[in-house]
Coordinates of C-alpha atoms in Angstrom, one line a residue:
Chain K
M248 CA 5.4 -23.2 5.7
A249 CA 6.4 -20.7 3.7
K250 CA 6.7 -16.9 5.5
I251 CA 5.5 -13.2 4.2
K252 CA 8.6 -11.5 5.4
K253 CA 7.9 -7.4 5.0
I254 CA 6.3 -5.3 2.6
N255 CA 8.6 -5.0 0.0
H256 CA 7.0 -1.9 -1.8
V257 CA 3.8 -0.1 -2.9
A258 CA 2.9 0.8 -6.5
V259 CA 1.7 4.3 -7.5
V260 CA 0.8 4.3 -11.1
V261 CA 1.6 7.7 -12.3
G262 CA 1.0 9.8 -15.8
D263 CA 4.6 12.1 -15.3
V264 CA 7.4 10.8 -12.7
D265 CA 9.1 14.0 -12.5
E266 CA 5.3 16.0 -11.3
A267 CA 5.1 12.4 -8.9
L268 CA 8.3 13.5 -7.5
K269 CA 7.3 16.7 -6.4
F270 CA 5.0 15.4 -4.1
W271 CA 6.7 11.9 -3.2
Q272 CA 9.9 13.3 -3.2
D273 CA 10.4 17.6 -2.7
A274 CA 7.6 18.0 -0.5
M275 CA 7.2 14.2 1.5
G276 CA 11.3 14.2 1.5
I277 CA 11.8 10.2 0.1
Q278 CA 14.4 10.2 -1.8
L279 CA 14.5 8.9 -5.5
H280 CA 17.2 6.4 -5.0
H281 CA 16.9 5.2 -8.7
L282 CA 15.1 5.3 -12.2
E283 CA 14.7 2.1 -14.0
D284 CA 13.5 0.9 -17.1
V285 CA 11.1 -2.6 -16.8
P286 CA 10.7 -3.7 -20.6
S287 CA 8.7 -6.8 -19.4
Q288 CA 6.1 -4.9 -17.6
K289 CA 6.5 -2.0 -20.2
A290 CA 6.5 0.2 -17.2
Q291 CA 9.3 3.3 -16.6
V292 CA 9.6 2.4 -12.4
A293 CA 10.9 5.1 -9.9
F294 CA 12.2 3.5 -6.5
L295 CA 11.8 5.2 -3.4
P296 CA 12.9 3.3 -0.2
V297 CA 11.0 4.0 2.8
G298 CA 11.9 2.4 5.7
E299 CA 12.2 -1.7 5.1
S300 CA 10.1 -0.9 2.1
E301 CA 9.9 1.5 -0.8
V302 CA 7.0 2.9 -3.0
E303 CA 7.5 2.6 -6.6
L304 CA 6.5 4.9 -9.4
V305 CA 5.2 3.5 -12.5
K306 CA 4.2 5.2 -15.3
P307 CA 3.4 3.5 -18.2
T308 CA 5.7 3.1 -21.5
S309 CA 3.4 1.5 -23.7
D310 CA -1.0 2.2 -24.2
D311 CA -1.6 -1.7 -24.2
S312 CA -0.4 -2.3 -20.9
G313 CA -2.5 -3.0 -17.5
V314 CA -0.8 -0.5 -15.9
A315 CA -1.9 1.9 -18.7
K316 CA -5.7 1.2 -18.4
F317 CA -5.2 1.3 -14.9
L318 CA -4.2 5.2 -15.9
A319 CA -6.7 6.1 -18.4
E320 CA -9.3 5.0 -16.5
R321 CA -8.5 6.2 -12.6
G322 CA -5.7 9.0 -13.5
G323 CA -3.3 7.2 -11.2
G324 CA -3.1 5.7 -7.8
M325 CA -2.2 2.8 -6.0
H326 CA -2.1 -0.5 -8.0
H327 CA -0.4 -3.0 -6.2
L328 CA 0.7 -4.3 -2.9
C329 CA 4.4 -6.3 -3.2
F330 CA 5.0 -8.8 -0.3
E331 CA 8.6 -10.0 0.5
V332 CA 8.2 -14.2 1.0
D333 CA 11.3 -16.1 2.2
D334 CA 9.8 -19.3 -0.3
I335 CA 8.0 -18.1 -3.4
A336 CA 7.3 -21.7 -4.5
G337 CA 6.6 -22.9 -1.0
M338 CA 3.8 -19.9 -0.6
M339 CA 2.6 -20.2 -4.0
A340 CA 2.0 -24.1 -3.1
Q341 CA -0.5 -23.2 0.1
L342 CA -1.9 -20.7 -1.5
K343 CA -3.4 -22.8 -4.0
E344 CA -4.1 -25.3 -1.3
K345 CA -6.6 -22.8 0.0
G346 CA -8.2 -22.0 -3.4
V347 CA -6.7 -18.4 -3.8
R348 CA -5.7 -17.6 -8.0
L349 CA -2.8 -17.2 -9.0
L350 CA -2.2 -15.2 -12.6
S351 CA 0.7 -17.4 -13.7
E352 CA 1.9 -21.1 -12.7
E353 CA 5.1 -20.3 -12.3
P354 CA 6.7 -17.6 -11.0
Q355 CA 8.7 -15.2 -13.1
V356 CA 12.1 -15.0 -13.0
L357 CA 13.6 -11.8 -13.0
P358 CA 17.5 -10.3 -12.1
G359 CA 17.6 -10.4 -8.7
R360 CA 14.0 -11.8 -7.9
K361 CA 10.9 -14.5 -8.7
M362 CA 8.0 -13.0 -8.7
V363 CA 3.9 -14.1 -8.9
F364 CA 0.4 -12.2 -8.9
I365 CA -2.7 -13.1 -6.8
H366 CA -5.7 -12.1 -8.5
P367 CA -7.6 -9.5 -7.0
K368 CA -11.0 -12.0 -6.8
S369 CA -8.9 -14.0 -4.8
T370 CA -8.0 -11.0 -2.5
G371 CA -11.0 -8.5 -2.4
G372 CA -10.0 -6.1 -4.3
V373 CA -5.9 -5.8 -3.8
L374 CA -3.6 -7.1 -7.1
V375 CA -1.1 -9.0 -4.3
E376 CA 2.5 -9.5 -5.5
L377 CA 5.0 -12.0 -4.1
Y378 CA 8.5 -11.5 -4.1
E379 CA 11.5 -13.7 -3.5
V380 CA 15.1 -11.8 -3.5
T381 CA 17.6 -14.6 -5.0
K382 CA 20.6 -11.9 -5.2
Chain V
M176 CA 13.0 18.9 8.4
A177 CA 10.0 16.6 9.7
K178 CA 10.9 12.9 8.1
I179 CA 9.3 10.2 6.8
K180 CA 10.2 6.7 9.2
K181 CA 8.8 3.7 7.1
I182 CA 4.8 2.8 6.4
N183 CA 2.8 2.3 9.1
H184 CA -0.1 0.3 7.3
V185 CA -1.7 -0.3 4.2
A186 CA -5.5 0.0 5.2
V187 CA -7.6 -2.5 2.7
V188 CA -11.1 -2.4 2.5
V189 CA -13.2 -5.3 2.9
G190 CA -17.3 -5.9 3.5
D191 CA -16.5 -9.1 5.9
V192 CA -13.5 -9.5 8.3
D193 CA -13.7 -12.6 9.1
E194 CA -14.1 -13.6 4.8
A195 CA -10.8 -11.2 4.3
L196 CA -9.0 -12.8 7.1
K197 CA -9.8 -16.6 5.2
F198 CA -6.5 -15.2 2.7
W199 CA -4.8 -12.8 4.4
Q200 CA -4.5 -14.7 7.8
D201 CA -5.3 -18.7 6.1
A202 CA -3.7 -18.3 3.1
M203 CA -0.9 -15.8 2.9
G204 CA -0.2 -16.8 6.9
I205 CA -0.1 -13.0 8.2
Q206 CA -1.2 -13.4 11.6
L207 CA -3.9 -11.2 13.1
H208 CA -2.9 -9.3 16.1
H209 CA -6.3 -7.7 17.2
L210 CA -9.6 -6.6 16.5
E211 CA -10.8 -2.9 17.8
D212 CA -13.8 -0.7 17.2
V213 CA -12.9 2.6 16.0
P214 CA -16.4 5.0 16.4
S215 CA -14.1 8.0 14.9
Q216 CA -13.8 6.3 11.4
K217 CA -17.0 4.5 11.9
A218 CA -15.0 1.5 11.2
Q219 CA -14.3 -1.9 12.7
V220 CA -10.5 -2.5 11.7
A221 CA -8.2 -5.8 12.2
F222 CA -4.6 -5.6 12.4
L223 CA -1.8 -7.9 11.1
P224 CA 1.5 -7.0 11.8
V225 CA 4.3 -8.0 9.0
G226 CA 7.6 -6.8 9.3
E227 CA 7.3 -2.9 10.6
S228 CA 4.0 -2.4 8.7
E229 CA 1.0 -3.7 9.2
V230 CA -2.1 -4.5 6.7
E231 CA -5.3 -3.2 8.1
L232 CA -8.8 -4.6 7.1
V233 CA -11.2 -1.8 7.6
K234 CA -14.9 -2.5 7.3
P235 CA -17.4 -0.4 7.5
T236 CA -20.1 0.2 10.6
S237 CA -21.9 2.6 8.8
D238 CA -23.6 3.5 6.0
D239 CA -23.0 7.2 5.7
S240 CA -18.7 7.1 5.6
G241 CA -16.2 7.9 3.0
V242 CA -14.9 3.9 3.2
A243 CA -18.6 3.0 3.3
K244 CA -18.8 4.5 -0.1
F245 CA -15.4 3.4 -1.0
L246 CA -16.9 -0.2 -0.3
A247 CA -20.2 0.2 -2.4
E248 CA -18.4 1.7 -5.4
R249 CA -15.5 -0.8 -5.7
G250 CA -16.6 -3.8 -3.9
G251 CA -13.5 -2.9 -1.4
G252 CA -9.5 -2.7 -2.2
M253 CA -6.6 -0.6 -1.0
H254 CA -8.2 2.5 0.5
H255 CA -5.1 4.1 2.4
L256 CA -1.4 4.3 3.0
C257 CA 0.2 5.5 5.5
F258 CA 4.1 6.7 6.9
E259 CA 5.0 6.9 10.2
V260 CA 6.7 10.5 10.8
D261 CA 8.7 11.8 13.3
D262 CA 7.2 15.5 13.5
I263 CA 3.8 15.6 12.0
A264 CA 3.3 19.3 13.1
G265 CA 6.2 19.9 11.2
M266 CA 5.5 17.5 8.3
M267 CA 2.3 19.6 7.8
A268 CA 3.8 22.9 7.7
Q269 CA 6.3 21.6 5.1
L270 CA 3.9 20.1 3.2
K271 CA 2.3 23.0 3.4
E272 CA 4.4 25.4 2.1
K273 CA 4.8 23.4 -0.9
G274 CA 1.2 23.6 -2.3
V275 CA 0.2 19.9 -0.9
R276 CA -3.4 19.6 0.1
L277 CA -4.3 18.9 3.6
L278 CA -7.7 17.1 4.9
S279 CA -7.8 18.9 8.2
E280 CA -5.6 22.0 9.8
E281 CA -5.0 20.4 12.7
P282 CA -3.7 16.7 13.5
Q283 CA -6.6 14.4 14.9
V284 CA -5.6 13.1 18.3
L285 CA -6.3 10.1 19.5
P286 CA -4.6 6.9 21.9
G287 CA -1.2 6.5 20.8
R288 CA -1.1 8.5 18.0
K289 CA -1.6 12.4 15.9
M290 CA -2.8 11.6 12.4
V291 CA -3.7 13.9 9.1
F292 CA -5.0 12.5 5.4
I293 CA -3.0 14.2 2.4
H294 CA -6.0 15.0 -0.5
P295 CA -5.6 13.1 -3.0
K296 CA -5.3 15.4 -5.7
S297 CA -2.2 16.8 -3.8
T298 CA -0.8 13.2 -4.6
G299 CA -2.2 11.5 -7.8
G300 CA -4.6 9.7 -6.4
V301 CA -3.4 8.2 -3.5
L302 CA -5.2 8.6 -0.1
V303 CA -1.9 9.4 2.3
E304 CA -2.4 9.5 5.7
L305 CA 0.8 10.8 7.9
Y306 CA 0.8 9.1 11.9
E307 CA 3.1 10.7 14.5
V308 CA 3.5 7.7 17.0
T309 CA 3.0 9.5 20.4
K310 CA 2.6 6.8 23.2

């Protein structure tokens, strides 16, 4: 049976990464590891490791993404919760068997990871992401 | 300087714990550790450890709490993000010095922990909780 290993990250949508870092880094003391442009998500992402997990600050780089819509509607905040699994294909099969709706039939393959989102209708309103680290 | 150690938990507001466990426990395989009534929060909480953190499913037990309002308005979802700190008094002083607004002047003392919330206006829309484990 596929297993959840840990929280990989909590994604927080922000309108301005520098402004957000004033809270997360300067006040809370969680250090920025690196910034990355993620064109597939139409976003710039700031990675801030904390314990075995990360806070990811996600800034939309286009107006037509889900993240941009979230920012426009809510002014930012917690967007999704990502769990690391040992076997994403196994977990997807297990979820489908339980009637859970996934946002895609196949995991998206990115450098270092495979990922899939679960539909918030199946989770009680939480956008849940699953990662399998492949590097 | 006070330090954030890890994500202690992500709190998810639910209308029905048993229904929520069908997703989190039965489908995702994250095992329920225990259920607890938390009268100070007017809530029942299900604790599901995952890695060094927990998912906490929070069901309001009264209609007049912030959590009940959140459930009524949004139908559930991610409510707050809790970080464990080594020194909550030190962290509170550090945050105040940076102009961050806390929801109370003193930490609330509960069995096994001290806790305080940070105002979402100071975090870019995330309700952040800080814990110092005292047991």
